[in-house]
mmCIF file of C-alpha atoms in Angstrom:
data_model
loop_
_atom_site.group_PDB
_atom_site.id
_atom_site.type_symbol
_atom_site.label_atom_id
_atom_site.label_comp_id
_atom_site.label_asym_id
_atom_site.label_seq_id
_atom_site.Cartn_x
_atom_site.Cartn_y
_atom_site.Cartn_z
ATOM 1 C CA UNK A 1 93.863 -2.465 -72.194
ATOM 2 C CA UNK A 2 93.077 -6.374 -71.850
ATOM 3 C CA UNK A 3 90.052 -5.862 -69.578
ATOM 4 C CA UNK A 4 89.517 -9.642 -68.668
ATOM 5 C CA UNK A 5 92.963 -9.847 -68.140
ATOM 6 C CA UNK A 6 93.019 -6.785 -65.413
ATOM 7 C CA UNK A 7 89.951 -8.107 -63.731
ATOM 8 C CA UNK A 8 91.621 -11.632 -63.349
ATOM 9 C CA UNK A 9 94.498 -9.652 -61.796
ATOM 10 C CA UNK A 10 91.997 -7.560 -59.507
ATOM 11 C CA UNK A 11 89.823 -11.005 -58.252
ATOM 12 C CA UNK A 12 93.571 -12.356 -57.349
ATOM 13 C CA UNK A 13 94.492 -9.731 -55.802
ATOM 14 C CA UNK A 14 91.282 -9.301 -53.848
ATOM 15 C CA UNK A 15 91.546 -13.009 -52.824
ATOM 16 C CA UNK A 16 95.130 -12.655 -51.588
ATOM 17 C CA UNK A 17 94.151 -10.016 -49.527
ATOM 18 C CA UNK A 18 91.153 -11.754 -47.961
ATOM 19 C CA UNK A 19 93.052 -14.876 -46.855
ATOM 20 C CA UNK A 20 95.788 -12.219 -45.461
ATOM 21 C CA UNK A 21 93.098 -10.666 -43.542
ATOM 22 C CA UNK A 22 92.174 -13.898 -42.376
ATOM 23 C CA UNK A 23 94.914 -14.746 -41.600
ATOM 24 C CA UNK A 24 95.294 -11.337 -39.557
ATOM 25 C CA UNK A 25 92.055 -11.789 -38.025
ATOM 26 C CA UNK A 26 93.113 -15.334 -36.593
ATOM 27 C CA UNK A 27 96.216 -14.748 -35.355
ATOM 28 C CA UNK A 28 95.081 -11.529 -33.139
ATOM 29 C CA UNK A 29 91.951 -13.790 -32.271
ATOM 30 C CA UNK A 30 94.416 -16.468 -30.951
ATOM 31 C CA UNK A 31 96.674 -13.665 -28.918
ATOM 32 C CA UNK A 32 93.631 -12.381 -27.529
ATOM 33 C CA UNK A 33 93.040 -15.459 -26.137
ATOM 34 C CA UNK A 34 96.465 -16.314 -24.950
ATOM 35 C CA UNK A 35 96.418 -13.182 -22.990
ATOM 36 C CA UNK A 36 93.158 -14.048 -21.394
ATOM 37 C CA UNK A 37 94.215 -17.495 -20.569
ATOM 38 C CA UNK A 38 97.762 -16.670 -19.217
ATOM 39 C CA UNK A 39 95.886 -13.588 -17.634
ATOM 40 C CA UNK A 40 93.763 -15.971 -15.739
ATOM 41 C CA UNK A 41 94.318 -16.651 -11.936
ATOM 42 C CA UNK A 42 95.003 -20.518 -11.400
ATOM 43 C CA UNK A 43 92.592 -22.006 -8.404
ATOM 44 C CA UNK A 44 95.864 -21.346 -6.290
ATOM 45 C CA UNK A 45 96.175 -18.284 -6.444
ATOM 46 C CA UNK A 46 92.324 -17.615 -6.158
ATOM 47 C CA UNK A 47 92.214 -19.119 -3.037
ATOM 48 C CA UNK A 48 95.342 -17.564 -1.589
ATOM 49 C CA UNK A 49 93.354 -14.569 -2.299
ATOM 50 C CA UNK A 50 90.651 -15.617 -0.366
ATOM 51 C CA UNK A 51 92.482 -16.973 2.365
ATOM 52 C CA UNK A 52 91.522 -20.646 1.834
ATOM 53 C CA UNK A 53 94.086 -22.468 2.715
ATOM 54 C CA UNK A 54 94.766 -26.164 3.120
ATOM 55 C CA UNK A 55 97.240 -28.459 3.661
ATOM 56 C CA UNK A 56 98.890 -31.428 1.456
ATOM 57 C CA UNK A 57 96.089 -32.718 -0.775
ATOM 58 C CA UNK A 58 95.369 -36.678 -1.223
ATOM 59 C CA UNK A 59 97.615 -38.086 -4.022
ATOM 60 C CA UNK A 60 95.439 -38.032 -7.152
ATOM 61 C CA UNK A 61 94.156 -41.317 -7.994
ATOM 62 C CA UNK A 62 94.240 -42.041 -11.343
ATOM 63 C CA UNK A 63 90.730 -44.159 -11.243
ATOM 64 C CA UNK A 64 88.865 -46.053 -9.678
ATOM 65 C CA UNK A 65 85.703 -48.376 -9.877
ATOM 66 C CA UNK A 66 81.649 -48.204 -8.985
ATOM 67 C CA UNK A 67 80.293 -50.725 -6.616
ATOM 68 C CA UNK A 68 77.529 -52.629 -5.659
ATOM 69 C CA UNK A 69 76.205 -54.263 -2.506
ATOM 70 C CA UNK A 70 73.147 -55.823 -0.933
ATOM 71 C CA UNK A 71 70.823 -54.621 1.923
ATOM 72 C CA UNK A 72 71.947 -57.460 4.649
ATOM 73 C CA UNK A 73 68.520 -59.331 6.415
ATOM 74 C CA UNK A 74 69.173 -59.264 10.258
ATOM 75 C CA UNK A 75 67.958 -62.233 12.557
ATOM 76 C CA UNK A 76 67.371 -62.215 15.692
ATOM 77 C CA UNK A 77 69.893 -65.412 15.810
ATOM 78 C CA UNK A 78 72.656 -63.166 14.832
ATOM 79 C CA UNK A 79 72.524 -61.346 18.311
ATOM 80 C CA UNK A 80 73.279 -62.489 22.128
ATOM 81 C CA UNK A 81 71.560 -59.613 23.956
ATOM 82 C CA UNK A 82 67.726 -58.627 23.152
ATOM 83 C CA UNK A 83 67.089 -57.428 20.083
ATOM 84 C CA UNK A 84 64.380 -56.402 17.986
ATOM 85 C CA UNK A 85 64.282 -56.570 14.428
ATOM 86 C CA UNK A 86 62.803 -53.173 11.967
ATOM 87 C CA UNK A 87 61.896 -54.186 8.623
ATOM 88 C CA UNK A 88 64.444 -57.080 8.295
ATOM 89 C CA UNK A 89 67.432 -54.256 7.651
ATOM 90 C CA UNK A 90 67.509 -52.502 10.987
ATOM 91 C CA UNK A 91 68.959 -53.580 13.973
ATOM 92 C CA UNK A 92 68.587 -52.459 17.632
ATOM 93 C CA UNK A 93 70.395 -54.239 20.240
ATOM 94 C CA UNK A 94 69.755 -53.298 24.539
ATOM 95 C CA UNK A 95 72.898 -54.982 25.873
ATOM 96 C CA UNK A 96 71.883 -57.058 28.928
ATOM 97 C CA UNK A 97 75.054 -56.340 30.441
ATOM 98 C CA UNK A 98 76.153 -52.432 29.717
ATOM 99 C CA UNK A 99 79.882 -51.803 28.373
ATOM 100 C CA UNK A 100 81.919 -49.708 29.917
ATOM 101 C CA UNK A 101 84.078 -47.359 27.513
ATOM 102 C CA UNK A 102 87.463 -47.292 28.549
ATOM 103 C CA UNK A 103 87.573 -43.054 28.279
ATOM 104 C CA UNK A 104 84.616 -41.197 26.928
ATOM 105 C CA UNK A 105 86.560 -38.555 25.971
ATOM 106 C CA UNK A 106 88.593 -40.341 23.999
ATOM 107 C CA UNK A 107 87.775 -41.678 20.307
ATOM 108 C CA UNK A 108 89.314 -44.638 20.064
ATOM 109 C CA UNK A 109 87.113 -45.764 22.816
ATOM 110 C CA UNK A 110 84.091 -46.454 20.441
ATOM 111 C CA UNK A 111 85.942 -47.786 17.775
ATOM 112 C CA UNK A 112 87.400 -49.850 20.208
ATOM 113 C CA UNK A 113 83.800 -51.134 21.235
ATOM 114 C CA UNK A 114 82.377 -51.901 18.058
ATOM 115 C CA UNK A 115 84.939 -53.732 16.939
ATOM 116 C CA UNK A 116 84.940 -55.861 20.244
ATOM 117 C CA UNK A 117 81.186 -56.144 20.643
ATOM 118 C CA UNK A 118 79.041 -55.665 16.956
ATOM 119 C CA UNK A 119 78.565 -57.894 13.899
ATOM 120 C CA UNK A 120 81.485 -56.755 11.312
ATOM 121 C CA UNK A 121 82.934 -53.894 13.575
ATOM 122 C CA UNK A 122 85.866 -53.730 11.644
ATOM 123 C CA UNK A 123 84.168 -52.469 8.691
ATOM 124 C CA UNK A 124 82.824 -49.804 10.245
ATOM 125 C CA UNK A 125 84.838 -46.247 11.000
ATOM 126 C CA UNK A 126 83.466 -43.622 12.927
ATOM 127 C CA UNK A 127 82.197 -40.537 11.819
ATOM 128 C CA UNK A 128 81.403 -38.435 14.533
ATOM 129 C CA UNK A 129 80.319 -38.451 17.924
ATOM 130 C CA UNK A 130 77.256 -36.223 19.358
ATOM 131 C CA UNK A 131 78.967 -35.878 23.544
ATOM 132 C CA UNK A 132 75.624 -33.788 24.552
ATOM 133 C CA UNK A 133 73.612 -36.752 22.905
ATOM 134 C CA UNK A 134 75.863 -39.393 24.200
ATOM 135 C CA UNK A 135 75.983 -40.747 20.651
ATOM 136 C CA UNK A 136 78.407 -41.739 18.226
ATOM 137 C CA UNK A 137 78.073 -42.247 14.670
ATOM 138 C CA UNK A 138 79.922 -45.179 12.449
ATOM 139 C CA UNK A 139 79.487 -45.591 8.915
ATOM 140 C CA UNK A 140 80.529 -49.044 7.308
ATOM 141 C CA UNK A 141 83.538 -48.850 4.926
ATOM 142 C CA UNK A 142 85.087 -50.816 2.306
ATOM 143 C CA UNK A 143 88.725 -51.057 1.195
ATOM 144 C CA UNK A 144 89.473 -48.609 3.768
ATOM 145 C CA UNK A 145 86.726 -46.223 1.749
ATOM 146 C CA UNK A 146 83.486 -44.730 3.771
ATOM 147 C CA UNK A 147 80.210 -45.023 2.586
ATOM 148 C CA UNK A 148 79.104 -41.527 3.445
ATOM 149 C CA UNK A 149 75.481 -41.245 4.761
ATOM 150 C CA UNK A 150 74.206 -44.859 3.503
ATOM 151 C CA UNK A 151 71.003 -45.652 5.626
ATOM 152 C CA UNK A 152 72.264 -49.083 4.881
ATOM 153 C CA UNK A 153 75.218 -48.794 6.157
ATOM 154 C CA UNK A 154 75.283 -47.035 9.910
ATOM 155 C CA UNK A 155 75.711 -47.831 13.240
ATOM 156 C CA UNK A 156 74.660 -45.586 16.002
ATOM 157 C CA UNK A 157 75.991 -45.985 19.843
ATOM 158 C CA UNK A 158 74.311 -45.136 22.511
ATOM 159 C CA UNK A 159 75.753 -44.504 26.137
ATOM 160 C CA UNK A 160 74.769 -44.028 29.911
ATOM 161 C CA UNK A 161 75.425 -40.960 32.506
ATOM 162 C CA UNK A 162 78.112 -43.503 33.675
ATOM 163 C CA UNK A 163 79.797 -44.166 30.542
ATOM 164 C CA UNK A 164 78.536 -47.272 29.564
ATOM 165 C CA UNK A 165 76.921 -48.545 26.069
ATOM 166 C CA UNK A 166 74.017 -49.396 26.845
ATOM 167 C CA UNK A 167 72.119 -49.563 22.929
ATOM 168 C CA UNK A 168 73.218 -49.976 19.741
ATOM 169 C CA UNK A 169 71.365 -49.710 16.281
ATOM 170 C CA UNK A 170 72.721 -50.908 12.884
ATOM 171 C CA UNK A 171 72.105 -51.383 9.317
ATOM 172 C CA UNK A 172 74.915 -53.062 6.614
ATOM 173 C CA UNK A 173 75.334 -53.933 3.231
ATOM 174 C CA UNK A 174 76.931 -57.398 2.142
ATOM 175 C CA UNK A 175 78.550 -58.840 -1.141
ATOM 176 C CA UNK A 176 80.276 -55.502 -2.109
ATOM 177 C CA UNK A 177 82.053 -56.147 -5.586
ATOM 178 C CA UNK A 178 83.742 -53.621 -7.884
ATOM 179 C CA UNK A 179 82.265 -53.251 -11.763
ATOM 180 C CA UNK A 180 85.006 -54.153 -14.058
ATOM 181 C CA UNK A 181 85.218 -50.809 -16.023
ATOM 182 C CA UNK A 182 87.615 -48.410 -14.550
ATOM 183 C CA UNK A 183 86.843 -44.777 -14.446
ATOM 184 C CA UNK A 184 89.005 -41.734 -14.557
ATOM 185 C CA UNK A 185 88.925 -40.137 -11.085
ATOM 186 C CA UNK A 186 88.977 -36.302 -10.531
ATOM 187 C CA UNK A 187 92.138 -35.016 -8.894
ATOM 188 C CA UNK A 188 91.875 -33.052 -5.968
ATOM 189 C CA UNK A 189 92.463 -29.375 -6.587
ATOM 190 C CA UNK A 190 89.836 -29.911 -9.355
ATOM 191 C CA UNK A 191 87.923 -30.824 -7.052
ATOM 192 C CA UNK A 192 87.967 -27.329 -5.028
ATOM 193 C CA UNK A 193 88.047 -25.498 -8.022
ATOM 194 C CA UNK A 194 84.494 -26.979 -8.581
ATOM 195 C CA UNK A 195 83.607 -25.983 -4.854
ATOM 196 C CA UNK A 196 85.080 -22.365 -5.659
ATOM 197 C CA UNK A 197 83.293 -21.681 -8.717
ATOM 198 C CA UNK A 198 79.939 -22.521 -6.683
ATOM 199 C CA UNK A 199 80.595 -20.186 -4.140
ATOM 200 C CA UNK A 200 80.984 -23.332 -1.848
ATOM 201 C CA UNK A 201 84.566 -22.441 0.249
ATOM 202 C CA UNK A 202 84.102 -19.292 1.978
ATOM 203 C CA UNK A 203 87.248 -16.456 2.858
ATOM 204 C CA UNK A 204 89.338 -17.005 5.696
ATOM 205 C CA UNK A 205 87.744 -20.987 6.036
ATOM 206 C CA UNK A 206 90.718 -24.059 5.933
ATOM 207 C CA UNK A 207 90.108 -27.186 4.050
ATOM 208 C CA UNK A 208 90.952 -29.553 6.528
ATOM 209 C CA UNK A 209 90.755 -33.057 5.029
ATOM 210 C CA UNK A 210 89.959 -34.290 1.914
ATOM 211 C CA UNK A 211 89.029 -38.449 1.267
ATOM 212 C CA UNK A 212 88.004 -40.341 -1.108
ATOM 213 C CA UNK A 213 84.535 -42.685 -0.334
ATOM 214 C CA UNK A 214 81.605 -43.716 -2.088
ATOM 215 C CA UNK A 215 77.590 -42.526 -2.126
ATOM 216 C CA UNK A 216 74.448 -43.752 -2.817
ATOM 217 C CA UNK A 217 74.064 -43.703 -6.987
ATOM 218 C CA UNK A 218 71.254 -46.019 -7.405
ATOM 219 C CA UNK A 219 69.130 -47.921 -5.236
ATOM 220 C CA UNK A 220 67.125 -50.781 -5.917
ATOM 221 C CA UNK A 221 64.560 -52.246 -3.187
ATOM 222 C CA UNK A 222 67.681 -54.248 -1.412
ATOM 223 C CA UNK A 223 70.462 -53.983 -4.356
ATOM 224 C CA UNK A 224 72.642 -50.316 -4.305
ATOM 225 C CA UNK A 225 74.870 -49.156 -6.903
ATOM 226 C CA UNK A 226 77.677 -46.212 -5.085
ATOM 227 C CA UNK A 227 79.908 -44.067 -6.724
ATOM 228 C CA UNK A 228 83.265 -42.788 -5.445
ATOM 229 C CA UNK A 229 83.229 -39.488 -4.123
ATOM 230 C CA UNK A 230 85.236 -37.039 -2.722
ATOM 231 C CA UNK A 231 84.541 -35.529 1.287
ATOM 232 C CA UNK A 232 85.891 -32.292 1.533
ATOM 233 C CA UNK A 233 85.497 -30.787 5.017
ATOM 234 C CA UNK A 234 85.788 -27.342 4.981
ATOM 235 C CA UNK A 235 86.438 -25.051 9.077
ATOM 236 C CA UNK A 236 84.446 -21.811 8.602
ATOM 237 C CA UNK A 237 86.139 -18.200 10.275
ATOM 238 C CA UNK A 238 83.819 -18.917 13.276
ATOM 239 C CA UNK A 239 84.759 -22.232 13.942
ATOM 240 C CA UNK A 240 81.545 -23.911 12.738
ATOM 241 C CA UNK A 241 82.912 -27.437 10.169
ATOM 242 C CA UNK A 242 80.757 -27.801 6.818
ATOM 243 C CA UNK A 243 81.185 -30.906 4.596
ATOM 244 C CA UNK A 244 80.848 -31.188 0.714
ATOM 245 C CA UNK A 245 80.688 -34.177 -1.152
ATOM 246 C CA UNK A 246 81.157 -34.210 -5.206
ATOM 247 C CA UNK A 247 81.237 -37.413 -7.353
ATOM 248 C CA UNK A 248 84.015 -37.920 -8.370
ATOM 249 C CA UNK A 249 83.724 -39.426 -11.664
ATOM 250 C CA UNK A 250 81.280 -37.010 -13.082
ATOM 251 C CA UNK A 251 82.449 -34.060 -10.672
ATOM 252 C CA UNK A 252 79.270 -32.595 -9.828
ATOM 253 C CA UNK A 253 78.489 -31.761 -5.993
ATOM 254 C CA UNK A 254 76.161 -33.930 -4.477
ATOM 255 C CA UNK A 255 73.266 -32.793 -2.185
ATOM 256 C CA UNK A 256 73.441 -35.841 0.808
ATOM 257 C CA UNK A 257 71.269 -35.366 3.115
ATOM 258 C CA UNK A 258 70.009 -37.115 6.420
ATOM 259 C CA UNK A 259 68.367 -40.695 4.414
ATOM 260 C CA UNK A 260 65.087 -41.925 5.898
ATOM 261 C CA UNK A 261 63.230 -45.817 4.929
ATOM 262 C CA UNK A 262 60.627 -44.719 2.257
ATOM 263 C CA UNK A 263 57.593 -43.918 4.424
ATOM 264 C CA UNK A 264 59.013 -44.874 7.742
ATOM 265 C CA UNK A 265 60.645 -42.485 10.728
ATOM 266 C CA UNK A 266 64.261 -43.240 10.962
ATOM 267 C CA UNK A 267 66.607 -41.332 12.809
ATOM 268 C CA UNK A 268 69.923 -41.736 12.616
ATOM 269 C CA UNK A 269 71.087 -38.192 14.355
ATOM 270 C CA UNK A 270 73.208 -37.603 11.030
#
């Protein structure tokens, strides 16, 4: 017997059989995880199964841009009624003459008297409106996009037992440009998956709208730098609304809370 010539056969043979093992190995590794992945319940169906529903979702946005904007300098010169001036960035006006709204109960009434009666009104929208308080919230927009919760950015409206607007307060941010660099934006359903996995939307709740904005990324003494971000608000089984908001460039969920002047009292009622 050629014994160098049987052990070549046997290391050959040994080899061939390795790589088919291998090869065995891989291919019930990669139908494994097939099955897993196909397995998988989409987002969908997930929240079909927790009763979250929701209506049409925003068209996805293919990208979009950060911003930038300065803290605007109020004067006094900038204002008819009595004003006085906090810090150089905060506004609060006492009208001499009280407006009445034309129907309290009505929204459109104090969007209507912003835009009538307050520096830049039109780039404000309103947010929401406190009736027990008899205040109403605005926060300033750009390109049709809010600036959620931007203490430089707000305008709060106060009114009478009889309906009429009798104080204002307000903060805004001038030269807003766009960076150059487009960024990817996360679509929508993404988006809730994200919420999901956190434990964020609760069975039996409704997503009920869904907008693209901006918040607060940086902010330098009287320069800002926002991101765009998605609002989702979310109406719980009891009735009660909550409201996420998740960058969406980066697509982590960010924690906005009620923003205060570094060691001053300000409150907004947000």
């Amino acid at each position: 017997m050629d014994w160098n010539r049987t052990k070549s056969i046997f290391i050959v043979v040994f080899l061939i059989l390795n790589i088919f093992l291998y090869w065995l190995y891989l291919n019930r590794y990669n139908e494994a995880q097939n099955v897993e992945i196909s397995g998988e319940k989409t987002i969908g169906v997930r929240l079909e199964d927790d009763n979250i529903t929701y209506g049409a979702l925003p068209n996805s946005i293919e990208s979009a841009t950060y911003i930038s904007g300065k803290v605007h300098n109020f004067t006094p010169a900038e204002f008819v009624n009595q004003v006085e001036i906090i810090d150089e960035t905060q506004a609060r006006v006492i009208l001499a003459s009280p407006v009445k709204l034309r129907n309290v109960n009505d929204d459109t009434s104090f969007t209507e008297f912003v835009q009538a009666n307050i520096k830049a009104g039109t780039s404000y929208a309103l947010w929401k409106i406190d009736r027990e308080e008899r205040v109403a919230i605005f926060f300033q927009k750009t390109n049709n996009r809010m600036l959620y919760y931007n203490k430089s950015g707000l305008i709060k409206v106060q009114w009478n037992t009889n309906n009429e607007v009798t104080m204002y307060e307000q903060t805004m941010i001038d030269s807003i440009e766009e960076m150059e660099q487009q960024e990817s934006v996360i679509p929508p359903l993404q988006i809730l998956q994200t919420l999901y996995a956190k434990g964020l939307l609760k069975p039996d709740s409704r997503i009920t709208q869904m907008k693209l904005g901006y918040s607060t990324l940086v902010y330098l003494t009287r320069t800002q730098v926002l991101v765009p971000t998605w609002e989702v608000r979310v109406k719980l089984s009891d009735g009660e609304t909550e409201e996420y908001f998740v960058n969406a460039v980066e697509g982590n969920v960010i924690e906005i809370q009620e923003d205060k002047q570094e060691g001053e009292e300000q409150d907004w009622g947000v």
